[in-house]
Coordinates of C-alpha atoms and ligand atoms in Angstrom, one line a residue:
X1061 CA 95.7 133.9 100.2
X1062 CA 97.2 137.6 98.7
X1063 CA 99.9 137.7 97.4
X1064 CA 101.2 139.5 99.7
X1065 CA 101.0 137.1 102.4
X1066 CA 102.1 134.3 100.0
X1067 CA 105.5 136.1 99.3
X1068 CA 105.9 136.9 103.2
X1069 CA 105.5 133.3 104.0
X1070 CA 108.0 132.5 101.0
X1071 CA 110.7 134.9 102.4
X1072 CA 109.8 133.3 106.0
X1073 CA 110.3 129.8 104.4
X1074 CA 114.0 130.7 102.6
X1075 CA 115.6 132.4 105.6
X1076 CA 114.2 129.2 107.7
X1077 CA 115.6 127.1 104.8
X1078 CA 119.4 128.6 105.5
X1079 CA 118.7 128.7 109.1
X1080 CA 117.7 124.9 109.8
X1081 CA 120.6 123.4 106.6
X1082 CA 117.1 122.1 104.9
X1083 CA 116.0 121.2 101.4
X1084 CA 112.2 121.5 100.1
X1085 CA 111.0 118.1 98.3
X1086 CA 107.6 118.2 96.4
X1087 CA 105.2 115.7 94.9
X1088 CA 103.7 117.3 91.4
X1089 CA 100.3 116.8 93.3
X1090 CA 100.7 119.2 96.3
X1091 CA 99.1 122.9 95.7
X1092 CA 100.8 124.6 93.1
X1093 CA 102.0 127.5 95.5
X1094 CA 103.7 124.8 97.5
X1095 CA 105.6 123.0 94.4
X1096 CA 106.5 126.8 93.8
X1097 CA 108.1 127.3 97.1
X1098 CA 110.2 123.7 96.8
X1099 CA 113.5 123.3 95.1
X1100 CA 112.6 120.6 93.1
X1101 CA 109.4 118.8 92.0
X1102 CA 109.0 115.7 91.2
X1103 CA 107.3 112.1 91.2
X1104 CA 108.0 109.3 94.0
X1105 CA 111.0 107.8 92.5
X1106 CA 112.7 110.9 91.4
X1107 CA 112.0 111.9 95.1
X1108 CA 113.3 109.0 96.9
X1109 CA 116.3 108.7 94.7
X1110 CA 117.4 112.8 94.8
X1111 CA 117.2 112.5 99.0
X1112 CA 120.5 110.3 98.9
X1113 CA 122.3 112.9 97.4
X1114 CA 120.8 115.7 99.0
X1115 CA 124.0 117.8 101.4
X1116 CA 121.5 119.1 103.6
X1117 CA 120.8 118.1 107.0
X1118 CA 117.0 118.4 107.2
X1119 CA 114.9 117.3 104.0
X1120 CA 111.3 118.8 104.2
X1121 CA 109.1 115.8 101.9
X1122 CA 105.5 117.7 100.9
X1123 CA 103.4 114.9 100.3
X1124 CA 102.0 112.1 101.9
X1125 CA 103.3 109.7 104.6
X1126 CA 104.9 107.0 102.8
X1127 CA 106.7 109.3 101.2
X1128 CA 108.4 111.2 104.0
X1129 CA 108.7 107.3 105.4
X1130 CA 110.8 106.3 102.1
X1131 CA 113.2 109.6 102.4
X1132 CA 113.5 108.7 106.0
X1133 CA 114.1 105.2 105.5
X1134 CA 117.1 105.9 102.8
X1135 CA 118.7 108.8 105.0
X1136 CA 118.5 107.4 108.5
X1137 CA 120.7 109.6 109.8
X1138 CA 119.0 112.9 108.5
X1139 CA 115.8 114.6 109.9
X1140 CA 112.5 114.5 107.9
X1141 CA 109.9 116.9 108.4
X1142 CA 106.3 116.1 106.8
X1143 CA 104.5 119.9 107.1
X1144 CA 100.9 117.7 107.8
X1145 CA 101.9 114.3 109.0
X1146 CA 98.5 113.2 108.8
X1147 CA 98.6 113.1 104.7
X1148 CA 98.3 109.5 104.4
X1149 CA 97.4 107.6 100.8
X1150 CA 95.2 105.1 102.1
X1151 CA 96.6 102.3 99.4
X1152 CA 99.4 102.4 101.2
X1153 CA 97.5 100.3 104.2
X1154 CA 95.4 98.0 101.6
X1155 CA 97.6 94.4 102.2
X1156 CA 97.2 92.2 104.7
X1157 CA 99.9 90.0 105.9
X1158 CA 98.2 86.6 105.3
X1159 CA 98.1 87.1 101.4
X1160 CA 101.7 87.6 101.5
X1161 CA 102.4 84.9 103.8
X1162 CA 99.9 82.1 101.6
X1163 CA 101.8 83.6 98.2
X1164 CA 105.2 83.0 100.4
X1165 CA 104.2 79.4 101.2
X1166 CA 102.4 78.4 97.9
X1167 CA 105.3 79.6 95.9
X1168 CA 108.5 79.6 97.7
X1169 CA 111.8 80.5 96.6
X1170 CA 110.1 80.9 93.5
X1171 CA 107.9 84.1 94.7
X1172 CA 109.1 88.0 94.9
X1173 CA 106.8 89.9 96.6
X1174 CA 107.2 93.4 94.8
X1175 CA 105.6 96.1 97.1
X1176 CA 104.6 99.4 95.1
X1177 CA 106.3 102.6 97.1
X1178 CA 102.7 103.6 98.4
X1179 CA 102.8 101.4 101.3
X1180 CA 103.6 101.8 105.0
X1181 CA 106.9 100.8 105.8
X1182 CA 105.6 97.5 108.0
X1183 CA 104.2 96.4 104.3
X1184 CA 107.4 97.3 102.7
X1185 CA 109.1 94.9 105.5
X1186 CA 107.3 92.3 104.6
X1187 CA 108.4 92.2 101.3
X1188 CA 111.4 91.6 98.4
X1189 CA 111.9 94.4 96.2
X1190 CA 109.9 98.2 95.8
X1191 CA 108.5 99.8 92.7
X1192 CA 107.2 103.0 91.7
X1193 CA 104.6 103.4 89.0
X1194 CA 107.8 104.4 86.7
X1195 CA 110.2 101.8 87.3
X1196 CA 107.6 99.1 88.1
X1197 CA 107.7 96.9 84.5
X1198 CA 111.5 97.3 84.1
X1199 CA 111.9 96.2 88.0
X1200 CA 109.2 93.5 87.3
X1201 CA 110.5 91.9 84.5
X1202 CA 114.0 91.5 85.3
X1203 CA 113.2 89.7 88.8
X1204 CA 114.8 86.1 89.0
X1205 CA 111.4 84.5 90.1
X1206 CA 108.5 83.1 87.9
X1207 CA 105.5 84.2 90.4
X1208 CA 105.6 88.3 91.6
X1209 CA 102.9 88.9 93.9
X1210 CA 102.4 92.6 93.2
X1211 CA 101.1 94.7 96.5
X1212 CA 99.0 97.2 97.3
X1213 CA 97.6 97.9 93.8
X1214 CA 95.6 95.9 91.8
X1215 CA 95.9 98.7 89.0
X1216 CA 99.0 98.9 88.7
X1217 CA 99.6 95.5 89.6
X1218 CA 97.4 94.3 86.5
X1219 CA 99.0 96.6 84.3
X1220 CA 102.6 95.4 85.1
X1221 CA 101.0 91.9 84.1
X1222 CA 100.4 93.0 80.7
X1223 CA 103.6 94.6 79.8
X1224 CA 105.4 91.7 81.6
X1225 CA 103.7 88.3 80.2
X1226 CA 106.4 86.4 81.0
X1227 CA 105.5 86.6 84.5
X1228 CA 102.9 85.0 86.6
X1229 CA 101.5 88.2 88.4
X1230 CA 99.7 87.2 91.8
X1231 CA 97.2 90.5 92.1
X1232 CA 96.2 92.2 95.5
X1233 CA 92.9 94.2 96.1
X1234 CA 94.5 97.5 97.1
X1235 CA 93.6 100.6 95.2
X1236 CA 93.9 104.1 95.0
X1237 CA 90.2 105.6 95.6
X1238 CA 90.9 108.9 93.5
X1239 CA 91.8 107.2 90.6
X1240 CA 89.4 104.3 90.4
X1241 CA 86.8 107.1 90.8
X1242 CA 88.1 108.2 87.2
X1243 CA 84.2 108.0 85.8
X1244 CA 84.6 106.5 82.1
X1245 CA 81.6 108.4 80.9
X1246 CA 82.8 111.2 81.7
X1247 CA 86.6 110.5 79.9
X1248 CA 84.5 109.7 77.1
X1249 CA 82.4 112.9 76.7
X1250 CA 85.6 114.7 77.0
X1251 CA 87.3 112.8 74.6
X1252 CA 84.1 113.4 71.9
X1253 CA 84.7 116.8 73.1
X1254 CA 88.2 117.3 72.2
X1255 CA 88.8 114.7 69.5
X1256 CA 92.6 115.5 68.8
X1257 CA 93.5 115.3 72.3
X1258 CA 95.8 112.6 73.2
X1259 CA 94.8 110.8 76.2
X1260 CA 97.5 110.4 79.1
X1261 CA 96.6 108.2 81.9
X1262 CA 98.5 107.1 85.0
X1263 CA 98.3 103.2 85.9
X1264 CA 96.2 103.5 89.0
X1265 CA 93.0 103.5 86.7
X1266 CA 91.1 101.2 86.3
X1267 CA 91.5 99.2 83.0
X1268 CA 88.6 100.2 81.0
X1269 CA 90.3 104.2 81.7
X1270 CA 93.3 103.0 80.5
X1271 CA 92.4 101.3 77.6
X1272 CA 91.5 104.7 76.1
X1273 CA 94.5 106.2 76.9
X1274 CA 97.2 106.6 74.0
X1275 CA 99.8 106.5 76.6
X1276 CA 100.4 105.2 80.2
X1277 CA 102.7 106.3 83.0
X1278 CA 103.6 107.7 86.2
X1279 CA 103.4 111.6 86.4
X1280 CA 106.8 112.2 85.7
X1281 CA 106.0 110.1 82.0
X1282 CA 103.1 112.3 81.8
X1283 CA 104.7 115.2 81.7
X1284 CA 107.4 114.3 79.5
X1285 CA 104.9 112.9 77.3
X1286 CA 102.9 115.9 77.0
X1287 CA 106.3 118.1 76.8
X1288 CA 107.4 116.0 73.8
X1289 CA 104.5 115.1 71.5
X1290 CA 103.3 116.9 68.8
X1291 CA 99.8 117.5 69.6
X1292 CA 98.3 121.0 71.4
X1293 CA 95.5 119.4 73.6
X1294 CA 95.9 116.6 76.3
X1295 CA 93.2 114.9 78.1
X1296 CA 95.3 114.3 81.6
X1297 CA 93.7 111.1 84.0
X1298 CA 95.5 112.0 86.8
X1299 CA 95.3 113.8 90.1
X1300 CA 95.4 117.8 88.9
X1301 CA 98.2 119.0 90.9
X1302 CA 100.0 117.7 88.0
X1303 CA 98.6 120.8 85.8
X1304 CA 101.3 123.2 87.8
X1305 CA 103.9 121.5 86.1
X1306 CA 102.6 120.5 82.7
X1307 CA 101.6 124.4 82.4
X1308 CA 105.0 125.1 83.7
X1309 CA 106.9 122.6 80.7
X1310 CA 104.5 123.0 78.1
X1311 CA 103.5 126.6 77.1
X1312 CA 100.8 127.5 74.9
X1313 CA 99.4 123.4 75.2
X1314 CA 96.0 122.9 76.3
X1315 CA 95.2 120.2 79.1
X1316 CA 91.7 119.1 80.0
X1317 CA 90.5 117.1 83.1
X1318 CA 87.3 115.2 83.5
X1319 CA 84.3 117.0 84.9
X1320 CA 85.2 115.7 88.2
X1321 CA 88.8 115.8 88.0
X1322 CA 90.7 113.3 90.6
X1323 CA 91.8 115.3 93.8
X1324 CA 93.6 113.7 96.7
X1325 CA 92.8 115.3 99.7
X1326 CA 95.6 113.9 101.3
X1327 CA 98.5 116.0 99.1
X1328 CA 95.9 119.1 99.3
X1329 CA 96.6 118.9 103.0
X1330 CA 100.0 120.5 102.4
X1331 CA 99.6 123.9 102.6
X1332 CA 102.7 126.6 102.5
X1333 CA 101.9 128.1 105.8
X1334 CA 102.4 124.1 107.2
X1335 CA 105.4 124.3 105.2
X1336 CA 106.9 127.2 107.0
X1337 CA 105.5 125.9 110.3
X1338 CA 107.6 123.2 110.3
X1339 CA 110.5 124.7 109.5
X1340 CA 110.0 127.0 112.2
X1341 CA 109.0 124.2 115.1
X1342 CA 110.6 121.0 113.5
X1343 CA 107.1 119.5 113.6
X1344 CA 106.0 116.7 111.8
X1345 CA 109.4 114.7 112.2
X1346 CA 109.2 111.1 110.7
X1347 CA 110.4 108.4 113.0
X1348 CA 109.8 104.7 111.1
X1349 CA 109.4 101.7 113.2
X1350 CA 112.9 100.2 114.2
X1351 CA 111.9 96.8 114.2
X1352 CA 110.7 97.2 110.3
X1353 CA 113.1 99.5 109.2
X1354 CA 116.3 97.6 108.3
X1355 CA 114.0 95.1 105.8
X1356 CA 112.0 97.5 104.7
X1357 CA 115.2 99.8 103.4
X1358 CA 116.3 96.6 101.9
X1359 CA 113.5 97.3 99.6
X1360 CA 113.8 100.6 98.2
X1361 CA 118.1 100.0 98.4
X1362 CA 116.9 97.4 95.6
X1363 CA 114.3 99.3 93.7
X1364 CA 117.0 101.7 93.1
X1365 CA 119.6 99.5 92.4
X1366 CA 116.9 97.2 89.8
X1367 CA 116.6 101.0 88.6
X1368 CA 120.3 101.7 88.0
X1369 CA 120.8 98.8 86.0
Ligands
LIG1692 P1 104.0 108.9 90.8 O1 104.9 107.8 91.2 O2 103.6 108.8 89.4 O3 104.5 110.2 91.3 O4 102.6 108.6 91.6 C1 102.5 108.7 93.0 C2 101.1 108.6 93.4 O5 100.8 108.7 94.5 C3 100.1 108.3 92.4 O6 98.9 108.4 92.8
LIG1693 FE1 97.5 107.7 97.4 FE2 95.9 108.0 95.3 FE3 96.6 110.2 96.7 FE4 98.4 108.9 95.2 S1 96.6 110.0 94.5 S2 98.7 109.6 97.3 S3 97.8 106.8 95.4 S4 95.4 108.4 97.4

């Protein structure tokens, strides 16, 4: 797109904004031009937490389904517009309702079922508490129950276990496909390549990524990490949408991505000119299921309030 076009579709976007009362939410993986356009930027939790204290009326989530579902799910009362409403993460779909319900009667009282965010909210109603991939060990480890069966990730899941060994950690076989594709040769030329470089990693790798990262967290931790350490080059094992931001915070740093860096082709489905098209039409409103909806807002009302402790 020129630039030209880009800052006509920008102007189109703001008066809209004023028009319609809305807000413009992005995930750091959506295109660059599109976390440009928003008012704020950030990961899943920092997204699902800022939407209760947003004034607006309409609150515009760019990113994929469950995360428009979480916004909408917290603010019942306000309308959510997803600019593509068929941006889906396809690890939020990866549990089936019979391993909850054998955990449920192996374990009993006994059992929390902690659902990670990227889930649809039937999955979420199914279970005890939400996580994201940043509040996931603290949340974790403070649960009353001994057994946590961890959904949909196995990744992040098996990661939780190790931080939280006090817990018996019941793992599902969800994933997320971009980042188990991670290749570890690869991470490893780039690493001979650029010796100095600290590795940053998010938990949806696989383990033998992460055990050659020096540290591990959700984007927003990557970020921060990379804005306050030392060093001057970063190998970054995430999906590269994050770059916009990292750029953005960290001047004058140098970040490197595998040869075939992780894209998700469901954020880079969010384009500006869907952004403004919604807007414009109110397309793409999120409606979540009425029957699920009360239990599975029980589950982000506790992830926050785990989070606020
Ligand atoms: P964050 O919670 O780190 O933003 O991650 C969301 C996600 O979809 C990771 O793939
Ligand atoms: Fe889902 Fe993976 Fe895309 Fe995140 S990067 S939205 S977990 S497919």
């Amino acid at each position: 797109m020129t630039q030209q076009k880009t800052l006509e579709i920008c102007e189109r976007i703001a008066r809209l904004k004023q028009e319609r009362d809305a807000v413009i939410l992005a995930h750091y993986y959506v295109d660059p031009a599109v976390q440009a356009a928003a008012d704020y930027v950030g990961d899943s939790f920092y997204l699902a937490k800022l939407a209760v204290s947003l004034p607006q009326q309409v609150i515009v989530l760019c990113g994929v389904e469950f995360m428009g579902e979480s916004v909408k799910l917290l603010n019942p009362a306000k309308t959510v517009l997803l600019p593509e409403p068929l941006a889906d993460c396809p690890m939020a779909h990866m549990v089936e309702r019979a391993t909850v319900e054998a955990a449920r009667a192996e374990y009993g009282d006994d059992l929390a079922v902690a659902c990670y965010v990227n889930s649809t909210v039937e999955i979420k109603s199914w279970s005890d508490v939400c996580v994201t991939s940043s509040n996931a060990v603290k949340i974790v480890s403070e649960l009353p129950q001994r057994h946590v069966l961890f959904i949909p990730d196995r990744n992040l899941g098996r990661y939780v276990a190790e931080q939280v060994p006090g817990k018996h950690i019941i793992l599902n076989k969800g994933y997320c496909p971009r980042h188990e594709d991670v290749s570890l040769d690869e991470l490893l030329a780039l690493k001979a390549e650029h010796p100095h470089a600290e590795v940053l990693a998010h938990p949806e790798c696989t383990a033998a990524v992460l055990e050659q990262a020096s540290y591990i967290g959700a984007t927003s931790g990557i970020i921060a990490r990379a804005e306050a350490s030392e060093a001057e080059e970063f190998i970054v094992v995430t999906v590269r949408g994050v770059l916009h931001e990292l750029e953005r915070r960290c001047p004058g740093k140098r970040f490197f991505f595998t040869k075939t860096p992780p894209t998700c082709r469901d954020m880079d489905m969010v384009t500006l000119e869907k952004v403004a098209a919604c807007l414009e039409t109110g397309s793409g409103e999120v409606a979540v299921d009425a029957a699920a909806a009360p239990q599975a807002k029980l589950t982000l009302d506790r992830m926050l309030e785990y989070a606020a402790r």
